[in-house]
XYZ file of C-alpha atoms in Angstrom:
675
model
C -31.483 4.743 -86.209
C -34.844 5.456 -84.435
C -35.329 1.680 -84.184
C -31.746 1.260 -82.679
C -32.574 3.741 -79.909
C -35.879 1.874 -79.148
C -34.123 -1.528 -78.910
C -31.395 -0.001 -76.698
C -33.921 1.492 -74.163
C -35.812 -1.679 -74.177
C -32.849 -3.595 -73.226
C -32.094 -1.186 -70.316
C -35.558 -1.516 -68.942
C -35.419 -5.301 -69.265
C -31.987 -5.359 -67.371
C -33.341 -3.004 -64.710
C -36.315 -5.228 -64.237
C -34.255 -8.294 -63.932
C -31.963 -6.573 -61.372
C -34.787 -5.473 -59.214
C -36.180 -8.936 -59.318
C -32.843 -10.519 -58.251
C -32.368 -7.932 -55.265
C -33.228 -9.463 -51.995
C -35.307 -7.294 -49.818
C -33.935 -6.606 -46.261
C -35.895 -8.496 -43.613
C -36.417 -7.947 -39.830
C -34.376 -11.084 -39.403
C -31.486 -9.562 -41.389
C -31.566 -6.338 -39.480
C -31.673 -8.152 -36.115
C -28.586 -10.111 -37.220
C -26.726 -6.915 -38.009
C -27.742 -5.306 -34.687
C -26.640 -8.349 -32.747
C -23.293 -8.216 -34.460
C -22.788 -4.608 -33.430
C -24.082 -5.316 -29.987
C -21.485 -8.029 -29.568
C -18.787 -5.576 -30.575
C -20.197 -2.900 -28.314
C -20.673 -0.293 -31.127
C -23.289 1.638 -29.352
C -23.168 4.725 -31.413
C -23.810 2.893 -34.741
C -26.462 0.961 -33.052
C -28.269 4.097 -31.830
C -27.869 5.908 -35.091
C -28.895 3.284 -37.550
C -31.068 0.691 -35.870
C -33.349 2.293 -33.168
C -36.959 3.330 -33.889
C -37.620 6.995 -33.659
C -39.883 6.619 -30.663
C -36.954 4.939 -28.677
C -34.632 7.581 -29.541
C -37.067 10.277 -28.403
C -37.819 8.470 -25.084
C -34.368 7.645 -23.973
C -31.872 9.788 -26.193
C -28.333 9.047 -26.809
C -27.285 9.737 -23.236
C -29.322 6.738 -21.924
C -28.430 4.448 -24.855
C -24.802 5.070 -25.448
C -23.307 7.004 -22.275
C -25.216 4.951 -19.773
C -24.456 1.614 -21.435
C -20.874 2.381 -21.752
C -20.478 3.445 -18.108
C -22.328 0.316 -16.945
C -20.039 -1.906 -19.100
C -17.047 -0.076 -17.343
C -18.214 -0.010 -13.775
C -19.639 -3.662 -13.869
C -16.733 -4.995 -15.786
C -19.032 -6.389 -18.578
C -17.194 -8.388 -21.147
C -17.482 -11.462 -23.359
C -21.100 -10.556 -24.344
C -22.808 -13.236 -26.361
C -26.144 -12.739 -28.012
C -27.945 -15.464 -29.613
C -31.126 -15.820 -31.502
C -32.714 -18.642 -33.720
C -33.626 -17.521 -37.235
C -36.877 -18.843 -38.487
C -36.513 -21.610 -41.085
C -39.529 -20.639 -43.201
C -38.497 -19.241 -46.462
C -41.636 -18.171 -48.491
C -41.540 -17.529 -52.138
C -42.422 -13.862 -51.632
C -40.793 -12.149 -48.630
C -43.050 -9.054 -48.815
C -46.110 -11.122 -48.302
C -44.721 -12.504 -45.005
C -43.185 -9.401 -43.550
C -45.901 -6.876 -43.687
C -44.416 -3.444 -43.327
C -47.498 -2.374 -41.463
C -46.862 -4.895 -38.713
C -44.106 -5.445 -36.040
C -42.148 -8.637 -35.495
C -40.823 -10.060 -32.206
C -37.921 -12.389 -31.709
C -36.509 -13.751 -28.515
C -32.817 -13.280 -28.045
C -30.558 -14.968 -25.314
C -28.015 -12.538 -23.726
C -25.010 -13.787 -21.736
C -22.302 -11.579 -20.276
C -19.430 -11.790 -17.750
C -19.296 -9.230 -14.972
C -17.312 -8.407 -11.764
C -20.109 -10.398 -9.965
C -20.118 -13.277 -12.438
C -22.276 -14.461 -15.347
C -25.542 -12.593 -16.180
C -27.908 -14.437 -18.414
C -31.462 -13.264 -19.507
C -33.764 -13.476 -22.488
C -35.153 -10.347 -24.118
C -38.009 -10.029 -26.802
C -36.712 -7.805 -29.401
C -39.356 -5.955 -31.440
C -38.669 -4.634 -35.041
C -40.902 -2.132 -36.859
C -40.622 -0.703 -40.417
C -39.954 2.947 -40.730
C -39.272 5.083 -43.741
C -36.226 7.391 -43.554
C -34.914 9.518 -46.407
C -37.437 7.811 -48.677
C -36.103 4.429 -47.962
C -37.986 1.872 -45.628
C -36.257 -0.395 -43.349
C -36.589 -2.324 -40.138
C -35.768 -0.774 -36.735
C -35.488 -1.939 -32.990
C -37.624 -0.828 -30.247
C -35.239 -0.255 -27.343
C -35.352 0.296 -23.554
C -32.768 0.026 -20.716
C -33.702 -3.618 -20.028
C -31.571 -4.459 -23.068
C -28.629 -3.585 -20.919
C -29.573 -5.475 -17.712
C -32.879 -7.368 -16.868
C -35.703 -5.431 -15.474
C -33.770 -2.210 -15.839
C -35.713 0.954 -16.371
C -34.907 4.507 -17.162
C -35.148 5.995 -13.677
C -33.668 2.986 -12.026
C -30.290 2.974 -10.303
C -27.669 0.170 -10.681
C -25.488 -0.453 -7.690
C -22.561 -2.597 -6.779
C -21.992 -3.757 -3.176
C -18.959 -5.630 -1.764
C -19.293 -8.734 0.382
C -16.226 -8.485 2.463
C -14.182 -11.729 2.847
C -12.329 -12.837 5.891
C -8.523 -13.312 6.014
C -7.370 -16.715 6.628
C -6.292 -17.559 10.119
C -3.266 -19.350 11.512
C -3.337 -21.970 14.057
C -0.806 -24.217 15.837
C -0.704 -28.072 15.752
C -3.249 -28.238 18.655
C -5.615 -25.743 16.875
C -4.704 -22.785 19.192
C -5.184 -19.469 17.590
C -1.900 -17.791 16.495
C -3.281 -15.069 14.100
C -6.949 -14.512 14.012
C -9.665 -11.957 12.930
C -10.161 -10.773 16.509
C -11.070 -7.526 18.063
C -9.623 -4.513 19.714
C -10.683 -1.117 20.988
C -11.644 1.858 18.922
C -11.149 5.055 21.133
C -13.130 8.048 20.306
C -14.434 11.305 21.560
C -17.955 12.673 22.140
C -17.223 16.480 21.266
C -19.725 18.104 23.652
C -18.088 16.309 26.606
C -14.450 16.780 25.531
C -12.281 19.870 26.357
C -9.947 20.287 23.490
C -7.818 23.082 25.088
C -7.339 21.064 28.277
C -7.187 17.471 27.120
C -6.104 17.219 23.431
C -2.327 17.110 23.974
C -2.742 14.647 26.952
C -4.891 12.223 24.809
C -2.592 12.643 21.851
C 0.380 11.639 23.890
C -1.327 8.559 25.288
C -2.521 7.461 21.923
C 0.797 8.107 20.092
C -0.737 10.856 17.787
C -0.874 14.609 17.665
C -3.163 17.255 19.030
C -3.618 18.586 15.485
C -4.820 15.217 14.298
C -7.404 15.130 17.027
C -8.810 18.624 16.227
C -8.883 17.771 12.524
C -11.025 14.645 13.273
C -13.311 16.826 15.453
C -13.767 19.389 12.735
C -14.941 17.055 10.113
C -18.184 18.181 8.412
C -20.274 15.270 9.584
C -19.333 15.623 13.216
C -22.248 16.502 15.588
C -21.860 17.435 19.412
C -23.217 14.151 20.604
C -21.785 11.719 18.079
C -18.819 9.437 18.628
C -15.836 10.581 16.626
C -13.108 7.749 16.123
C -9.566 8.632 16.936
C -7.552 5.532 17.168
C -7.646 1.756 17.305
C -5.935 -0.066 20.188
C -5.078 -3.690 20.314
C -6.256 -5.928 23.042
C -2.757 -5.820 24.484
C -3.005 -2.036 24.831
C -5.953 -2.130 27.185
C -3.940 -0.280 29.818
C -3.744 2.879 27.491
C -7.498 2.869 27.185
C -7.845 2.439 30.944
C -5.911 5.673 31.398
C -7.461 7.531 28.458
C -11.003 6.979 29.610
C -10.327 8.941 32.679
C -10.354 11.946 30.286
C -14.022 13.290 30.155
C -15.570 12.677 26.653
C -13.469 9.606 25.952
C -15.436 6.500 25.000
C -14.711 3.254 23.192
C -16.428 0.667 20.999
C -15.420 -2.777 19.807
C -13.246 -2.720 16.545
C -12.572 -5.658 14.191
C -8.791 -6.044 14.154
C -6.210 -8.784 13.359
C -5.289 -10.321 16.671
C -2.023 -12.116 17.652
C -2.855 -13.892 20.973
C 0.722 -15.190 21.710
C 2.099 -11.476 21.243
C 5.806 -11.369 21.480
C 6.470 -15.190 21.524
C 5.575 -15.763 17.901
C 5.960 -12.310 16.466
C 9.025 -13.004 14.247
C 7.505 -16.155 12.782
C 4.108 -14.895 12.273
C 4.777 -11.239 11.420
C 1.730 -8.883 11.075
C -0.625 -7.093 8.681
C -0.875 -3.403 7.956
C -2.436 -0.974 5.637
C -1.025 -1.305 2.149
C 1.272 1.424 1.205
C 1.732 3.129 -2.182
C 4.673 0.940 -3.266
C 2.744 -2.234 -2.408
C -0.338 -1.059 -4.124
C 1.588 -0.290 -7.199
C 2.796 -3.882 -7.325
C -0.561 -5.439 -6.295
C -3.277 -3.322 -8.007
C -3.621 -5.866 -10.817
C -4.579 -8.417 -8.235
C -7.504 -6.438 -7.015
C -6.033 -4.588 -4.138
C -7.171 -1.166 -3.162
C -5.736 1.601 -0.936
C -7.990 0.457 1.920
C -6.776 -3.137 2.031
C -4.642 -4.781 4.650
C -1.642 -6.861 3.380
C 0.951 -9.131 5.230
C 4.019 -7.012 6.094
C 6.302 -9.532 7.721
C 6.670 -13.208 8.652
C 4.115 -15.718 7.598
C 1.520 -13.066 7.209
C 3.684 -11.722 4.197
C 5.012 -15.091 3.074
C 1.427 -16.630 2.802
C -0.369 -13.447 1.700
C -1.863 -15.133 -1.391
C -3.235 -18.085 0.714
C -4.419 -16.006 3.575
C -6.056 -13.177 1.628
C -9.703 -13.707 0.866
C -11.553 -12.790 -2.205
C -14.278 -10.224 -1.640
C -17.647 -11.057 -3.128
C -19.753 -8.650 -5.293
C -23.462 -7.978 -5.719
C -24.798 -6.173 -8.692
C -28.339 -4.856 -7.949
C -30.994 -2.651 -9.373
C -32.693 -0.115 -7.063
C -36.246 0.345 -8.410
C -37.719 3.750 -8.462
C -41.343 2.609 -8.740
C -41.335 0.013 -5.936
C -40.318 2.047 -2.909
C -36.548 1.551 -3.658
C -36.839 -2.247 -3.787
C -33.487 -3.855 -4.608
C -33.311 -6.626 -7.219
C -30.126 -8.639 -7.291
C -28.864 -9.180 -10.826
C -25.711 -11.049 -10.177
C -23.799 -12.092 -7.025
C -20.407 -13.617 -6.580
C -19.888 -14.939 -3.032
C -17.028 -13.986 -0.925
C -14.247 -16.467 -0.556
C -12.413 -16.458 2.781
C -8.600 -17.020 2.996
C -7.272 -20.469 3.873
C -6.979 -21.656 7.474
C -3.276 -22.395 7.981
C -2.153 -24.989 10.516
C 1.453 -25.051 11.616
C 3.401 -27.739 13.223
C 4.346 -25.269 15.977
C 3.362 -26.004 19.410
C 2.317 -22.572 20.595
C 2.486 -23.277 24.386
C 5.941 -24.749 24.051
C 6.969 -21.788 21.885
C 5.738 -19.513 24.649
C 7.502 -21.327 27.432
C 10.801 -21.313 25.338
C 10.453 -17.639 24.450
C 9.789 -16.876 28.346
C 12.770 -18.803 29.340
C 14.937 -16.734 27.083
C 13.765 -13.743 29.252
C 13.918 -11.172 26.394
C 17.742 -11.808 26.090
C 19.114 -11.694 22.510
C 19.098 -15.187 21.023
C 17.109 -17.688 19.209
C 15.796 -21.304 19.688
C 14.413 -24.150 17.581
C 12.622 -27.347 18.735
C 12.123 -30.163 16.142
C 10.656 -33.743 16.300
C 13.581 -35.784 15.025
C 11.296 -38.589 13.876
C 9.121 -36.393 11.643
C 10.994 -33.208 10.922
C 8.126 -31.197 12.417
C 9.204 -27.815 13.812
C 7.631 -27.279 17.233
C 9.355 -24.119 18.156
C 11.052 -21.243 16.095
C 11.765 -18.414 18.393
C 13.732 -15.163 18.163
C 14.329 -12.972 21.238
C 13.757 -10.209 22.041
C 10.704 -9.565 20.067
C 7.839 -6.946 19.267
C 4.225 -6.924 19.714
C 2.600 -7.630 16.353
C -0.728 -6.314 17.703
C 0.778 -2.890 17.984
C 1.989 -3.021 14.381
C -1.331 -4.268 13.060
C -3.138 -1.091 14.201
C -0.421 1.171 12.900
C 2.652 1.788 15.023
C 3.724 5.561 15.332
C 7.035 6.676 13.906
C 8.289 7.502 17.445
C 7.430 3.948 18.666
C 9.087 2.424 15.482
C 12.387 4.294 16.020
C 12.335 3.290 19.675
C 12.352 -0.409 18.532
C 14.797 -0.095 15.741
C 17.234 1.946 17.822
C 17.117 -0.549 20.735
C 20.551 -2.140 21.027
C 19.061 -5.628 21.660
C 17.443 -5.376 18.202
C 14.020 -6.590 18.912
C 13.059 -6.236 15.042
C 15.861 -8.722 14.112
C 14.768 -12.185 13.293
C 17.580 -14.286 14.608
C 16.191 -17.717 13.769
C 16.611 -17.003 9.974
C 20.210 -15.912 10.421
C 23.401 -17.954 11.082
C 25.854 -18.043 13.813
C 29.161 -19.740 14.797
C 27.901 -22.808 16.553
C 30.988 -23.391 18.726
C 31.387 -26.701 20.453
C 27.669 -27.520 19.792
C 29.023 -28.853 16.398
C 31.406 -31.350 17.976
C 28.883 -34.286 17.810
C 28.405 -33.734 14.230
C 32.363 -33.622 13.821
C 32.487 -36.812 15.762
C 29.714 -38.420 13.554
C 31.652 -37.490 10.369
C 34.954 -38.942 11.762
C 33.238 -42.187 12.857
C 31.692 -42.603 9.482
C 34.968 -41.821 7.642
C 36.581 -44.503 9.844
C 39.398 -42.123 10.985
C 37.999 -41.561 14.464
C 38.148 -44.567 16.792
C 35.892 -43.870 19.839
C 37.978 -45.930 22.326
C 41.349 -44.689 21.200
C 42.680 -41.933 23.256
C 45.263 -39.006 22.723
C 47.693 -37.977 25.253
C 47.368 -34.273 25.674
C 49.511 -32.676 28.360
C 48.920 -28.917 27.876
C 45.937 -26.671 27.559
C 47.378 -25.273 24.256
C 48.512 -27.343 21.199
C 49.840 -27.017 17.695
C 50.633 -29.701 15.223
C 54.191 -28.253 14.725
C 56.052 -24.939 14.239
C 54.648 -24.540 10.805
C 51.601 -23.240 12.481
C 53.538 -20.186 13.802
C 51.790 -18.504 16.535
C 48.532 -20.396 16.113
C 47.515 -22.712 18.856
C 44.370 -24.611 19.714
C 43.267 -23.813 23.361
C 41.014 -25.843 25.669
C 39.344 -24.831 28.809
C 39.485 -28.205 30.748
C 42.099 -30.828 31.035
C 40.420 -34.393 31.091
C 42.676 -37.281 32.295
C 44.784 -38.895 29.586
C 44.388 -40.576 27.368
C 41.530 -38.462 25.981
C 39.009 -40.531 23.982
C 35.665 -39.435 22.249
C 33.627 -39.838 25.508
C 36.063 -37.626 27.538
C 36.491 -35.114 24.596
C 32.711 -34.616 24.478
C 32.189 -34.437 28.245
C 34.968 -32.039 28.765
C 34.433 -30.322 25.451
C 38.028 -30.718 24.416
C 38.963 -28.562 21.382
C 42.496 -30.075 21.076
C 41.056 -33.639 20.726
C 38.616 -32.527 17.912
C 41.315 -30.485 16.144
C 43.626 -33.537 16.157
C 40.830 -35.764 14.842
C 39.949 -33.264 12.031
C 43.591 -33.312 11.001
C 43.591 -37.169 10.948
C 40.372 -36.958 8.826
C 41.953 -34.598 6.381
C 40.344 -31.715 4.570
C 38.522 -33.763 1.786
C 36.855 -36.133 4.126
C 36.058 -33.308 6.540
C 34.454 -31.143 3.761
C 32.695 -34.147 2.418
C 31.243 -34.998 5.731
C 29.855 -31.550 6.358
C 28.572 -31.272 2.910
C 26.727 -34.502 3.511
C 25.209 -32.868 6.544
C 23.683 -30.019 4.444
C 26.402 -27.412 4.716
C 26.482 -25.095 1.811
C 22.919 -25.895 0.437
C 19.633 -24.277 0.846
C 17.736 -25.672 3.970
C 14.550 -27.355 2.611
C 12.242 -25.360 4.831
C 9.036 -23.446 3.996
C 10.273 -20.365 5.777
C 13.375 -18.774 4.270
C 16.503 -19.534 6.226
C 19.997 -18.633 5.742
C 22.069 -21.623 4.709
C 24.806 -22.866 6.876
C 28.436 -22.676 5.714
C 31.671 -24.467 6.292
C 33.549 -21.278 5.316
C 33.002 -18.261 3.402
C 34.244 -19.928 0.102
C 33.240 -23.448 1.109
C 36.945 -24.517 1.439
C 39.465 -25.052 4.138
C 42.585 -23.077 3.366
C 44.927 -24.242 6.115
C 45.383 -26.789 8.769
C 44.708 -24.059 11.286
C 41.335 -23.317 9.771
C 40.563 -27.090 9.690
C 41.327 -27.287 13.366
C 39.136 -24.150 14.134
C 36.281 -25.320 12.091
C 36.191 -28.779 13.777
C 34.882 -27.210 16.914
C 32.511 -24.653 15.230
C 34.906 -21.601 15.040
C 36.866 -20.307 11.951
C 34.406 -19.121 9.376
C 31.750 -21.821 10.196
C 28.217 -20.486 10.443
C 25.022 -22.391 11.225
C 21.270 -21.776 11.274
C 19.502 -22.774 14.481
C 16.947 -25.139 12.621
C 19.999 -26.844 10.830
C 21.768 -27.172 14.160
C 18.880 -28.855 15.795
C 18.205 -31.131 12.699
C 21.890 -32.200 12.656
C 21.508 -34.057 15.918
C 18.693 -36.083 14.524
C 20.958 -38.718 12.810
C 22.336 -39.482 16.235
C 18.718 -40.380 17.236
C 17.636 -41.785 13.933
C 20.614 -44.007 13.263
C 21.918 -41.874 10.403
C 18.755 -40.245 8.901
C 17.989 -36.419 9.000
C 14.400 -35.554 7.896
C 13.481 -32.354 6.261
C 12.258 -29.838 8.729
C 8.695 -28.909 8.077
C 6.527 -25.984 9.284
C 2.926 -26.681 7.992
C 0.850 -29.556 9.161
C -0.091 -30.532 5.635
C 3.508 -31.049 4.568
C 4.723 -34.547 4.313
C 6.301 -35.882 7.396
C 9.450 -38.016 7.831
C 10.589 -37.159 4.400
C 14.364 -37.823 4.217
C 16.732 -34.988 3.615
C 19.889 -36.869 4.371
C 20.556 -40.461 5.244
C 23.619 -42.790 5.920
C 25.290 -40.083 7.983
C 26.299 -42.470 10.781
C 25.853 -46.143 11.469
C 23.455 -47.372 14.138
C 26.309 -48.613 16.291
C 28.218 -45.220 16.121
C 25.019 -43.428 16.779
C 24.450 -45.368 19.957
C 27.963 -44.566 21.092
C 27.265 -40.780 20.701
C 23.916 -41.082 22.425
C 25.649 -42.592 25.435
C 28.398 -39.888 25.367
C 25.734 -37.029 25.120
C 24.054 -38.439 28.220
C 27.451 -38.235 30.051
C 27.925 -34.692 28.951
C 24.853 -33.698 31.144
C 25.663 -36.184 34.002
C 29.320 -35.368 34.298
C 30.247 -32.631 32.008
C 29.611 -29.071 30.836
C 25.801 -29.455 30.907
C 25.425 -30.578 34.651
C 22.844 -27.971 35.251
C 20.421 -29.998 33.105
C 20.912 -33.102 35.088
C 17.429 -33.011 36.628
C 15.725 -35.589 38.779
C 12.344 -34.982 36.918
C 13.614 -35.757 33.415
C 16.827 -37.386 31.826
C 18.405 -35.028 29.333
C 21.188 -35.647 26.777
C 22.969 -32.920 24.906
C 26.043 -30.785 24.182
C 27.069 -27.295 25.049
C 28.830 -24.789 22.951
C 30.519 -21.408 23.409
C 31.506 -19.382 20.270
C 33.912 -16.440 20.521
C 32.896 -13.544 18.186
C 35.954 -12.209 16.313
C 34.338 -10.496 13.376
C 34.950 -6.988 14.592
C 36.737 -5.079 17.344
C 33.427 -4.234 19.041
C 32.550 -7.966 19.363
C 36.096 -8.916 20.549
C 35.691 -10.981 23.805
C 32.010 -11.499 23.407
C 30.607 -15.091 23.366
C 27.485 -16.741 22.202
C 26.248 -19.680 24.240
C 24.472 -22.810 22.865
C 23.011 -25.951 24.160
C 21.393 -28.623 21.975
C 19.500 -31.190 23.971
C 16.832 -33.956 23.801
C 14.952 -36.107 26.346
C 17.165 -39.293 26.696
C 14.334 -41.751 27.135
C 11.820 -40.909 24.368
C 14.016 -38.731 22.255
C 10.693 -37.187 21.037
C 12.256 -33.736 20.353
C 15.466 -31.855 20.014
C 15.944 -28.308 21.347
C 18.610 -25.922 20.205
C 19.132 -22.638 21.948
C 21.630 -19.738 21.550
C 21.932 -16.782 23.738
C 24.071 -13.814 22.794
C 26.591 -12.190 25.093
C 27.107 -14.985 27.709
C 30.678 -14.206 28.569
C 29.706 -12.637 31.906
C 26.805 -14.999 32.710
C 28.634 -18.308 33.029
C 29.066 -19.091 29.335
C 27.044 -21.888 27.863
C 25.940 -22.830 31.421
C 23.525 -19.833 31.375
C 21.848 -21.417 28.248
C 21.826 -24.855 29.852
C 19.758 -23.612 32.706
C 17.203 -21.993 30.389
C 16.852 -25.272 28.180
C 16.523 -27.369 31.294
C 13.742 -25.017 32.527
C 11.801 -25.587 29.216
C 12.389 -29.243 29.302
C 11.334 -29.730 32.923
C 7.815 -28.254 32.285
């Protein structure tokens, strides 16, 4: 029995010895590998508790190692941390002879991380020492803050500064500024020179603010008697307000960087404006880097092109050294990226001339190049001052604009209107293409009211003038004869009529970079009766048309049947066909002759100028949609220079019934074309 016990104990000792011999001793390299793995996973607590030498813990503490590191990771957006080191390939037979526990070992590691300012890469020498804890020896890392960022020490400050980007600017075809990063006036008060009781209310009224706001600004903790206290920014167009304000003692100004719209009202509906981002916008855009202090496009192209115009701010991460007189060391820098420069096809001076000719009367106008589709003018009248909105319009002023019966905030070029007789050349082109309209064949029409037969009941087509019989296409256009076009529409029939206008783009989205309401033949795209067919043939009934589309629809008359896609941006393809085969070259030539006759002998005589030959067609549309609009008329004139046919202008003015009808519009267009 005794022998068995001895043998058993011997076996245990033998197995124990073998096990110890087979166990691999932990090396500095192993420990560094474990530490790097935890580092990559940002497990800072475990790194601190289990891997730091005691002297590092005592020197920096958990607050420096864990809390500061986690805060910097958050504030600097540190992510995708990669730490690499090369393991020595030497594998001696006895590790304990190589890794002397009385010595320290140093290994270089390469650290790479992504931050809000871009990539940071640096090399760090990691020192490992052997320490005994709880009667077990192991290897531990000597740590300092430069493990987080290069050259960082305990008392150093880490800072982030923003490099502001510039918003992209908008220019016209001739590189004239339309929306730029310009300047305005910042109006302020020098408190020791300003009498609050006597002048606060007066100043508030001038600046569109309140006396309470002015007092609040003056009572801020930082304000000193001789310091400039900002009160309100004014646009360059509001200089007259400052001229009056500076008469008050204590009022001074300084230059302020502001978005500037040099063409003021003339381009306001197209360009729009920027403004301080509101809570709803911030909620939608916060994931794209917007903050509560940012400006954002609020309307027009400023809003439509926000992604392209908005710049991307740059960022600098720096260390402010405490032992070098506050020296700043840049750790990472992402440069600012300015927004795009946008060039339009718009001719800003022509736009201004067109807008001024409209004289703030409600209406809209478009000018296109029929050979390229380039939009030269896109105007809506009346309008607002976008500079005023860019600095922040007061509630009182905004209500004043929105309650104005002429609706200066309404963008009319994006809307649709009954085109009236301005559509007759298109009706003629469709009839000619269908082969149902013979230009030389006339109708005998004896009365100024007509109906096909008694099945029409009380409905009759009326005309204003009585051309001599027989009435052919040339006379019908010159005298703008509704009865002729109603007859030709009936001869064409509903199907060919609908097909023709569909071919001209009615009922489909207008292929334009700015959203425009599509034109319609009728509310449901159908023609329900012969009476509706007759009405629609001369632009009444339920027909509605966009002003850009109206101008474009005359292009086939110039281009022998082709209509090009209207474009707004200079970098868009030009002369891209939208519709073709709409009219033959022979029939287009007939219409060109007739449209010149309209100006020489017909309803557009006021455009028969000695300085320039003009061709075109007038139109008057009665408004019948409500009792309030009964008797009101919108006037149209679509025209082009006869000789070079380099552009087509379409203009509509509302409420022309007491101003000579479409003649009122003809005079305005002639004024623009004669310049």
